Amino acid sequence: MSCIFCQIAAGEIPAEILGRSESAVAFRDVNPQAPVHVLVIPVDHLGSAAEARGDAGEATLGAVMRLGVEVAAGLGLVEGGYRFVINTGADGGQTVPHLHLHLLGGRQMRWPPG
Ligand code: 5GP
Ligand code: ZN
């Protein structure tokens, strides 16, 4: 298995895991862009949000968002707020081809994003 996020989900390479559900895993980003920077991924490989279609895609996105909401609350981000980002494809700035939700918090976010 060559996908780095599949390997993290399987526990084959280390990551600071912050939460898990049956179908999603949350872990800290290795190169944080905010005081809190967590990635939430589906356990089963999916290349990007563009592939999250139909009922299966809805379930995958729902599971990822649900765990993201729970982890954000667990990290105390509800009062201050936070940002979810899903970079998708080349123009979206996606660099790892396994769907992932960025949870960013702990500082004021800017808009528009770069
Ligand atoms: P993208 O640019 O695809 O939206 O985000 C990929 C993210 O994955 C980046 O923020 C990058 O720092 C993170 N990342 C890449 N490789 C690893 C890794 O091996 N472990 C962890 N924890 N994060 C990674
Ligand atoms: Zn994968």
Short mmCIF file of N, CA, C and O and ligand atoms in Angstrom, two decimals:
data_model
loop_
_atom_site.label_atom_id
_atom_site.label_comp_id
_atom_site.label_asym_id
_atom_site.label_seq_id
_atom_site.Cartn_x
_atom_site.Cartn_y
_atom_site.Cartn_z
N MET A 1 0.86 -1.19 0.00
CA MET A 1 0.00 0.00 0.00
C MET A 1 0.90 1.25 0.00
O MET A 1 1.70 1.44 0.89
N SER A 2 0.78 2.06 -1.03
CA SER A 2 1.71 3.18 -1.16
C SER A 2 1.14 4.50 -0.67
O SER A 2 1.88 5.45 -0.49
N CYS A 3 -0.17 4.56 -0.41
CA CYS A 3 -0.78 5.83 0.00
C CYS A 3 -0.43 6.13 1.46
O CYS A 3 -0.73 5.34 2.36
N ILE A 4 0.17 7.29 1.68
CA ILE A 4 0.66 7.63 3.02
C ILE A 4 -0.50 7.74 4.03
O ILE A 4 -0.35 7.34 5.19
N PHE A 5 -1.63 8.26 3.61
CA PHE A 5 -2.75 8.39 4.56
C PHE A 5 -3.42 7.04 4.81
O PHE A 5 -3.91 6.79 5.93
N CYS A 6 -3.44 6.15 3.83
CA CYS A 6 -3.90 4.78 4.11
C CYS A 6 -2.99 4.13 5.15
O CYS A 6 -3.47 3.42 6.04
N GLN A 7 -1.70 4.39 5.04
CA GLN A 7 -0.75 3.80 6.00
C GLN A 7 -0.96 4.38 7.40
O GLN A 7 -0.85 3.66 8.39
N ILE A 8 -1.26 5.67 7.48
CA ILE A 8 -1.56 6.27 8.79
C ILE A 8 -2.84 5.66 9.36
O ILE A 8 -2.90 5.29 10.54
N ALA A 9 -3.86 5.53 8.51
CA ALA A 9 -5.14 4.96 8.99
C ALA A 9 -4.94 3.54 9.50
O ALA A 9 -5.60 3.10 10.45
N ALA A 10 -4.02 2.81 8.87
CA ALA A 10 -3.76 1.42 9.25
C ALA A 10 -2.77 1.30 10.40
O ALA A 10 -2.48 0.19 10.87
N GLY A 11 -2.22 2.43 10.86
CA GLY A 11 -1.25 2.40 11.95
C GLY A 11 0.13 1.93 11.51
O GLY A 11 0.96 1.58 12.35
N GLU A 12 0.37 1.94 10.22
CA GLU A 12 1.65 1.45 9.70
C GLU A 12 2.74 2.50 9.72
O GLU A 12 3.92 2.16 9.68
N ILE A 13 2.35 3.76 9.71
CA ILE A 13 3.33 4.82 9.97
C ILE A 13 2.75 5.72 11.06
O ILE A 13 1.53 5.86 11.18
N PRO A 14 3.62 6.30 11.88
CA PRO A 14 3.14 7.01 13.06
C PRO A 14 2.47 8.34 12.74
O PRO A 14 2.84 9.03 11.78
N ALA A 15 1.51 8.67 13.57
CA ALA A 15 0.86 9.98 13.53
C ALA A 15 0.25 10.19 14.91
O ALA A 15 0.00 9.22 15.64
N GLU A 16 0.04 11.45 15.28
CA GLU A 16 -0.61 11.74 16.56
C GLU A 16 -2.12 11.68 16.34
O GLU A 16 -2.75 12.65 15.91
N ILE A 17 -2.68 10.54 16.64
CA ILE A 17 -4.10 10.31 16.40
C ILE A 17 -4.91 11.02 17.49
O ILE A 17 -4.65 10.87 18.68
N LEU A 18 -5.92 11.80 17.07
CA LEU A 18 -6.75 12.54 18.02
C LEU A 18 -8.15 11.97 18.13
O LEU A 18 -8.89 12.34 19.04
N GLY A 19 -8.55 11.14 17.21
CA GLY A 19 -9.89 10.57 17.27
C GLY A 19 -10.09 9.58 16.14
O GLY A 19 -9.39 9.62 15.13
N ARG A 20 -11.05 8.70 16.37
CA ARG A 20 -11.38 7.69 15.37
C ARG A 20 -12.87 7.40 15.43
O ARG A 20 -13.48 7.48 16.49
N SER A 21 -13.42 7.04 14.30
CA SER A 21 -14.74 6.43 14.27
C SER A 21 -14.60 5.18 13.42
O SER A 21 -13.49 4.82 13.02
N GLU A 22 -15.72 4.54 13.15
CA GLU A 22 -15.66 3.31 12.36
C GLU A 22 -15.02 3.58 11.00
O GLU A 22 -14.29 2.74 10.46
N SER A 23 -15.28 4.76 10.46
CA SER A 23 -14.87 4.99 9.07
C SER A 23 -13.98 6.21 8.86
O SER A 23 -13.67 6.54 7.71
N ALA A 24 -13.56 6.87 9.94
CA ALA A 24 -12.70 8.05 9.79
C ALA A 24 -11.66 8.10 10.90
O ALA A 24 -11.84 7.52 11.98
N VAL A 25 -10.56 8.78 10.59
CA VAL A 25 -9.46 8.95 11.55
C VAL A 25 -9.02 10.40 11.53
O VAL A 25 -8.93 11.01 10.45
N ALA A 26 -8.71 10.96 12.71
CA ALA A 26 -8.21 12.33 12.83
C ALA A 26 -6.82 12.31 13.44
O ALA A 26 -6.58 11.61 14.42
N PHE A 27 -5.93 13.07 12.85
CA PHE A 27 -4.55 13.13 13.36
C PHE A 27 -3.96 14.51 13.07
O PHE A 27 -4.42 15.22 12.16
N ARG A 28 -2.94 14.87 13.83
CA ARG A 28 -2.34 16.20 13.65
C ARG A 28 -1.53 16.26 12.36
O ARG A 28 -0.81 15.31 12.01
N ASP A 29 -1.65 17.41 11.67
CA ASP A 29 -0.86 17.65 10.47
C ASP A 29 0.61 17.78 10.88
O ASP A 29 0.95 18.42 11.86
N VAL A 30 1.50 17.17 10.10
CA VAL A 30 2.92 17.17 10.41
C VAL A 30 3.55 18.56 10.21
O VAL A 30 4.60 18.84 10.78
N ASN A 31 2.89 19.41 9.44
CA ASN A 31 3.40 20.75 9.13
C ASN A 31 2.31 21.78 9.41
O ASN A 31 1.71 22.34 8.49
N PRO A 32 2.03 22.03 10.70
CA PRO A 32 0.84 22.80 11.06
C PRO A 32 0.87 24.25 10.56
O PRO A 32 1.89 24.92 10.64
N GLN A 33 -0.28 24.69 10.05
CA GLN A 33 -0.45 26.05 9.54
C GLN A 33 -1.24 26.93 10.51
O GLN A 33 -1.58 28.07 10.18
N ALA A 34 -1.53 26.41 11.68
CA ALA A 34 -2.27 27.13 12.72
C ALA A 34 -1.97 26.41 14.04
O ALA A 34 -1.47 25.27 14.03
N PRO A 35 -2.25 27.06 15.18
CA PRO A 35 -2.00 26.39 16.46
C PRO A 35 -2.66 25.02 16.55
O PRO A 35 -2.10 24.09 17.15
N VAL A 36 -3.85 24.90 15.98
CA VAL A 36 -4.49 23.58 15.82
C VAL A 36 -4.59 23.30 14.33
O VAL A 36 -5.16 24.09 13.58
N HIS A 37 -4.00 22.20 13.89
CA HIS A 37 -4.12 21.78 12.49
C HIS A 37 -4.23 20.26 12.47
O HIS A 37 -3.25 19.55 12.67
N VAL A 38 -5.44 19.82 12.24
CA VAL A 38 -5.77 18.39 12.28
C VAL A 38 -6.26 17.98 10.89
O VAL A 38 -6.91 18.77 10.20
N LEU A 39 -5.94 16.78 10.50
CA LEU A 39 -6.47 16.20 9.27
C LEU A 39 -7.45 15.10 9.62
O LEU A 39 -7.17 14.30 10.54
N VAL A 40 -8.57 15.06 8.93
CA VAL A 40 -9.55 13.99 9.13
C VAL A 40 -9.72 13.28 7.80
O VAL A 40 -10.00 13.92 6.78
N ILE A 41 -9.54 11.98 7.82
CA ILE A 41 -9.56 11.20 6.58
C ILE A 41 -10.53 10.02 6.70
O ILE A 41 -10.76 9.51 7.80
N PRO A 42 -11.06 9.57 5.57
CA PRO A 42 -11.79 8.30 5.60
C PRO A 42 -10.78 7.15 5.71
O PRO A 42 -9.69 7.22 5.13
N VAL A 43 -11.15 6.11 6.42
CA VAL A 43 -10.28 4.93 6.54
C VAL A 43 -10.11 4.28 5.18
O VAL A 43 -9.00 3.90 4.79
N ASP A 44 -11.19 4.18 4.43
CA ASP A 44 -11.11 3.57 3.10
C ASP A 44 -10.63 4.60 2.10
O ASP A 44 -11.14 5.74 2.06
N HIS A 45 -9.69 4.21 1.28
CA HIS A 45 -9.09 5.17 0.35
C HIS A 45 -10.12 5.77 -0.60
O HIS A 45 -10.92 5.06 -1.20
N LEU A 46 -10.07 7.09 -0.71
CA LEU A 46 -10.81 7.83 -1.73
C LEU A 46 -9.89 8.97 -2.15
O LEU A 46 -9.33 9.66 -1.29
N GLY A 47 -9.71 9.17 -3.45
CA GLY A 47 -8.69 10.08 -3.92
C GLY A 47 -8.91 11.53 -3.55
O GLY A 47 -7.98 12.24 -3.16
N SER A 48 -10.15 11.98 -3.68
CA SER A 48 -10.44 13.38 -3.39
C SER A 48 -11.93 13.55 -3.22
O SER A 48 -12.72 12.64 -3.48
N ALA A 49 -12.32 14.77 -2.83
CA ALA A 49 -13.74 15.09 -2.70
C ALA A 49 -14.47 14.94 -4.03
O ALA A 49 -15.67 14.65 -4.06
N ALA A 50 -13.73 15.13 -5.12
CA ALA A 50 -14.36 15.00 -6.44
C ALA A 50 -14.85 13.58 -6.71
O ALA A 50 -15.71 13.37 -7.56
N GLU A 51 -14.31 12.63 -5.96
CA GLU A 51 -14.72 11.23 -6.13
C GLU A 51 -15.79 10.82 -5.12
O GLU A 51 -16.25 9.68 -5.13
N ALA A 52 -16.17 11.74 -4.26
CA ALA A 52 -17.14 11.43 -3.19
C ALA A 52 -18.55 11.64 -3.72
O ALA A 52 -19.23 12.62 -3.37
N ARG A 53 -18.98 10.73 -4.57
CA ARG A 53 -20.26 10.88 -5.24
C ARG A 53 -21.30 9.90 -4.71
O ARG A 53 -20.97 8.87 -4.15
N GLY A 54 -22.54 10.26 -4.91
CA GLY A 54 -23.63 9.35 -4.60
C GLY A 54 -23.75 9.05 -3.12
O GLY A 54 -23.23 9.77 -2.26
N ASP A 55 -24.45 7.96 -2.82
CA ASP A 55 -24.70 7.61 -1.42
C ASP A 55 -23.40 7.31 -0.68
O ASP A 55 -23.24 7.70 0.47
N ALA A 56 -22.49 6.61 -1.34
CA ALA A 56 -21.23 6.26 -0.67
C ALA A 56 -20.42 7.53 -0.39
O ALA A 56 -19.83 7.68 0.69
N GLY A 57 -20.42 8.45 -1.35
CA GLY A 57 -19.70 9.71 -1.15
C GLY A 57 -20.31 10.53 -0.04
O GLY A 57 -19.59 11.14 0.78
N GLU A 58 -21.63 10.57 0.00
CA GLU A 58 -22.32 11.30 1.06
C GLU A 58 -21.96 10.72 2.43
O GLU A 58 -21.68 11.45 3.38
N ALA A 59 -21.95 9.40 2.52
CA ALA A 59 -21.61 8.75 3.79
C ALA A 59 -20.17 9.06 4.19
O ALA A 59 -19.87 9.32 5.36
N THR A 60 -19.28 9.04 3.22
CA THR A 60 -17.86 9.31 3.50
C THR A 60 -17.67 10.74 3.99
O THR A 60 -17.02 10.99 5.02
N LEU A 61 -18.24 11.69 3.24
CA LEU A 61 -18.10 13.09 3.64
C LEU A 61 -18.76 13.34 4.99
O LEU A 61 -18.23 14.09 5.83
N GLY A 62 -19.90 12.72 5.21
CA GLY A 62 -20.60 12.88 6.49
C GLY A 62 -19.77 12.36 7.65
O GLY A 62 -19.66 13.00 8.70
N ALA A 63 -19.15 11.20 7.45
CA ALA A 63 -18.34 10.61 8.52
C ALA A 63 -17.12 11.47 8.81
O ALA A 63 -16.75 11.67 9.99
N VAL A 64 -16.51 12.01 7.77
CA VAL A 64 -15.32 12.84 7.96
C VAL A 64 -15.70 14.15 8.66
O VAL A 64 -15.05 14.58 9.62
N MET A 65 -16.77 14.78 8.19
CA MET A 65 -17.21 16.04 8.82
C MET A 65 -17.64 15.80 10.27
O MET A 65 -17.35 16.61 11.16
N ARG A 66 -18.32 14.72 10.49
CA ARG A 66 -18.79 14.42 11.86
C ARG A 66 -17.62 14.29 12.81
O ARG A 66 -17.65 14.86 13.92
N LEU A 67 -16.62 13.54 12.41
CA LEU A 67 -15.46 13.39 13.29
C LEU A 67 -14.74 14.73 13.45
O LEU A 67 -14.27 15.06 14.54
N GLY A 68 -14.66 15.51 12.37
CA GLY A 68 -14.05 16.83 12.47
C GLY A 68 -14.75 17.72 13.48
O GLY A 68 -14.10 18.40 14.29
N VAL A 69 -16.07 17.71 13.47
CA VAL A 69 -16.86 18.50 14.42
C VAL A 69 -16.58 18.03 15.85
O VAL A 69 -16.41 18.85 16.78
N GLU A 70 -16.51 16.73 16.03
CA GLU A 70 -16.28 16.19 17.37
C GLU A 70 -14.88 16.51 17.87
O GLU A 70 -14.69 16.87 19.04
N VAL A 71 -13.89 16.37 17.01
CA VAL A 71 -12.51 16.66 17.41
C VAL A 71 -12.37 18.16 17.71
O VAL A 71 -11.72 18.54 18.69
N ALA A 72 -12.98 19.00 16.89
CA ALA A 72 -12.93 20.45 17.15
C ALA A 72 -13.50 20.76 18.53
O ALA A 72 -12.91 21.55 19.30
N ALA A 73 -14.61 20.16 18.87
CA ALA A 73 -15.20 20.39 20.18
C ALA A 73 -14.27 19.88 21.28
O ALA A 73 -14.07 20.56 22.30
N GLY A 74 -13.70 18.72 21.07
CA GLY A 74 -12.80 18.14 22.07
C GLY A 74 -11.56 18.97 22.29
O GLY A 74 -10.97 18.95 23.39
N LEU A 75 -11.17 19.73 21.28
CA LEU A 75 -9.98 20.59 21.40
C LEU A 75 -10.35 21.99 21.89
O LEU A 75 -9.48 22.86 21.95
N GLY A 76 -11.61 22.20 22.21
CA GLY A 76 -12.03 23.48 22.79
C GLY A 76 -12.17 24.61 21.79
O GLY A 76 -12.06 25.79 22.14
N LEU A 77 -12.45 24.25 20.53
CA LEU A 77 -12.49 25.27 19.47
C LEU A 77 -13.88 25.86 19.22
O LEU A 77 -14.01 26.77 18.39
N VAL A 78 -14.89 25.37 19.90
CA VAL A 78 -16.25 25.80 19.55
C VAL A 78 -16.44 27.29 19.82
O VAL A 78 -16.98 28.03 18.99
N GLU A 79 -15.98 27.76 20.95
CA GLU A 79 -16.22 29.16 21.30
C GLU A 79 -15.49 30.10 20.33
O GLU A 79 -16.06 31.07 19.83
N GLY A 80 -14.24 29.83 20.09
CA GLY A 80 -13.46 30.71 19.23
C GLY A 80 -13.72 30.51 17.75
O GLY A 80 -13.53 31.42 16.95
N GLY A 81 -14.16 29.33 17.40
CA GLY A 81 -14.42 29.01 16.00
C GLY A 81 -13.23 28.35 15.34
O GLY A 81 -12.14 28.25 15.90
N TYR A 82 -13.45 27.91 14.13
CA TYR A 82 -12.41 27.19 13.40
C TYR A 82 -12.76 27.16 11.93
O TYR A 82 -13.81 27.68 11.52
N ARG A 83 -11.90 26.56 11.14
CA ARG A 83 -12.15 26.47 9.70
C ARG A 83 -11.95 25.04 9.23
O ARG A 83 -10.99 24.37 9.61
N PHE A 84 -12.86 24.60 8.36
CA PHE A 84 -12.71 23.35 7.64
C PHE A 84 -12.30 23.67 6.21
O PHE A 84 -12.90 24.56 5.58
N VAL A 85 -11.34 22.92 5.69
CA VAL A 85 -10.90 23.09 4.30
C VAL A 85 -10.73 21.70 3.68
O VAL A 85 -10.15 20.81 4.32
N ILE A 86 -11.21 21.54 2.46
CA ILE A 86 -10.91 20.33 1.68
C ILE A 86 -10.32 20.76 0.35
O ILE A 86 -11.05 21.14 -0.58
N ASN A 87 -9.00 20.76 0.26
CA ASN A 87 -8.35 21.06 -1.00
C ASN A 87 -8.61 19.91 -1.96
O ASN A 87 -8.48 18.74 -1.58
N THR A 88 -8.98 20.25 -3.19
CA THR A 88 -9.39 19.22 -4.14
C THR A 88 -8.73 19.45 -5.49
O THR A 88 -8.95 20.49 -6.13
N GLY A 89 -7.89 18.51 -5.88
CA GLY A 89 -7.24 18.57 -7.18
C GLY A 89 -6.15 19.63 -7.25
O GLY A 89 -5.81 20.28 -6.26
N ALA A 90 -5.58 19.76 -8.43
CA ALA A 90 -4.40 20.61 -8.61
C ALA A 90 -4.70 22.08 -8.29
O ALA A 90 -3.99 22.71 -7.49
N ASP A 91 -5.75 22.63 -8.87
CA ASP A 91 -6.06 24.03 -8.60
C ASP A 91 -6.48 24.24 -7.15
O ASP A 91 -6.30 25.34 -6.60
N GLY A 92 -7.03 23.22 -6.54
CA GLY A 92 -7.42 23.32 -5.13
C GLY A 92 -6.25 23.24 -4.16
O GLY A 92 -6.43 23.45 -2.96
N GLY A 93 -5.07 22.90 -4.69
CA GLY A 93 -3.89 22.82 -3.84
C GLY A 93 -3.72 21.50 -3.12
O GLY A 93 -2.96 21.40 -2.15
N GLN A 94 -4.42 20.46 -3.59
CA GLN A 94 -4.30 19.14 -2.94
C GLN A 94 -2.96 18.52 -3.28
O GLN A 94 -2.58 18.44 -4.47
N THR A 95 -2.24 18.10 -2.26
CA THR A 95 -0.92 17.48 -2.47
C THR A 95 -0.90 16.00 -2.11
O THR A 95 -0.01 15.28 -2.56
N VAL A 96 -1.80 15.56 -1.27
CA VAL A 96 -1.88 14.13 -0.91
C VAL A 96 -3.18 13.57 -1.47
O VAL A 96 -4.27 14.03 -1.11
N PRO A 97 -3.07 12.58 -2.38
CA PRO A 97 -4.25 12.09 -3.09
C PRO A 97 -5.06 11.06 -2.31
O PRO A 97 -5.33 9.96 -2.79
N HIS A 98 -5.42 11.43 -1.09
CA HIS A 98 -6.37 10.67 -0.26
C HIS A 98 -7.21 11.76 0.42
O HIS A 98 -6.64 12.61 1.13
N LEU A 99 -8.50 11.74 0.17
CA LEU A 99 -9.40 12.78 0.69
C LEU A 99 -9.09 13.12 2.15
O LEU A 99 -8.97 12.22 2.98
N HIS A 100 -8.96 14.41 2.44
CA HIS A 100 -8.73 14.83 3.82
C HIS A 100 -9.36 16.18 4.07
O HIS A 100 -9.32 17.08 3.23
N LEU A 101 -9.91 16.29 5.26
CA LEU A 101 -10.49 17.54 5.76
C LEU A 101 -9.46 18.18 6.68
O LEU A 101 -9.00 17.55 7.63
N HIS A 102 -9.10 19.44 6.40
CA HIS A 102 -8.24 20.18 7.32
C HIS A 102 -9.13 20.85 8.36
O HIS A 102 -10.11 21.52 8.01
N LEU A 103 -8.79 20.69 9.62
CA LEU A 103 -9.41 21.44 10.72
C LEU A 103 -8.34 22.39 11.24
O LEU A 103 -7.30 21.97 11.74
N LEU A 104 -8.61 23.69 11.06
CA LEU A 104 -7.65 24.73 11.45
C LEU A 104 -8.27 25.61 12.51
O LEU A 104 -9.42 26.07 12.36
N GLY A 105 -7.52 25.89 13.56
CA GLY A 105 -8.07 26.74 14.62
C GLY A 105 -6.98 27.28 15.52
O GLY A 105 -5.79 26.99 15.35
N GLY A 106 -7.41 28.10 16.46
CA GLY A 106 -6.49 28.66 17.44
C GLY A 106 -5.90 30.00 17.03
O GLY A 106 -5.06 30.55 17.75
N ARG A 107 -6.31 30.51 15.89
CA ARG A 107 -5.92 31.87 15.48
C ARG A 107 -7.00 32.42 14.55
O ARG A 107 -7.83 31.66 14.03
N GLN A 108 -6.95 33.74 14.33
CA GLN A 108 -7.88 34.35 13.38
C GLN A 108 -7.54 33.93 11.96
O GLN A 108 -6.40 34.11 11.52
N MET A 109 -8.49 33.35 11.25
CA MET A 109 -8.28 32.99 9.85
C MET A 109 -8.52 34.21 8.96
O MET A 109 -9.27 35.10 9.32
N ARG A 110 -7.87 34.20 7.82
CA ARG A 110 -8.02 35.30 6.88
C ARG A 110 -8.88 34.86 5.69
O ARG A 110 -8.99 33.66 5.40
N TRP A 111 -9.43 35.85 5.00
CA TRP A 111 -10.24 35.59 3.82
C TRP A 111 -9.99 36.69 2.81
O TRP A 111 -9.91 37.85 3.22
N PRO A 112 -9.83 36.41 1.54
CA PRO A 112 -9.90 35.08 0.93
C PRO A 112 -8.65 34.26 1.20
O PRO A 112 -7.58 34.84 1.42
N PRO A 113 -8.78 32.94 1.18
CA PRO A 113 -7.60 32.07 1.34
C PRO A 113 -6.71 32.20 0.11
O PRO A 113 -7.17 32.59 -0.97
N GLY A 114 -5.47 31.86 0.23
CA GLY A 114 -4.53 32.01 -0.88
C GLY A 114 -4.76 30.99 -1.98
O GLY A 114 -5.44 30.02 -1.81
P1 5GP B 1 -3.21 19.08 1.02
O1 5GP B 1 -2.15 20.05 0.54
O2 5GP B 1 -3.21 17.83 0.18
O3 5GP B 1 -4.57 19.66 1.19
O4 5GP B 1 -2.78 18.68 2.48
C1 5GP B 1 -1.89 17.65 2.77
C2 5GP B 1 -1.46 17.84 4.20
O5 5GP B 1 -0.90 16.64 4.65
C3 5GP B 1 -0.42 18.93 4.39
O6 5GP B 1 -0.92 19.90 5.29
C4 5GP B 1 0.79 18.18 4.95
O7 5GP B 1 1.47 18.92 5.93
C5 5GP B 1 0.15 16.93 5.51
N1 5GP B 1 0.99 15.75 5.51
C6 5GP B 1 1.72 15.28 4.46
N2 5GP B 1 2.36 14.15 4.81
C7 5GP B 1 2.04 13.91 6.12
C8 5GP B 1 2.42 12.87 7.02
O8 5GP B 1 3.17 11.95 6.71
N3 5GP B 1 1.89 12.95 8.27
C9 5GP B 1 1.05 13.96 8.64
N4 5GP B 1 0.59 13.93 9.91
N5 5GP B 1 0.67 14.94 7.81
C10 5GP B 1 1.17 14.92 6.55
ZN ZN B 2 -5.17 6.31 0.74
#
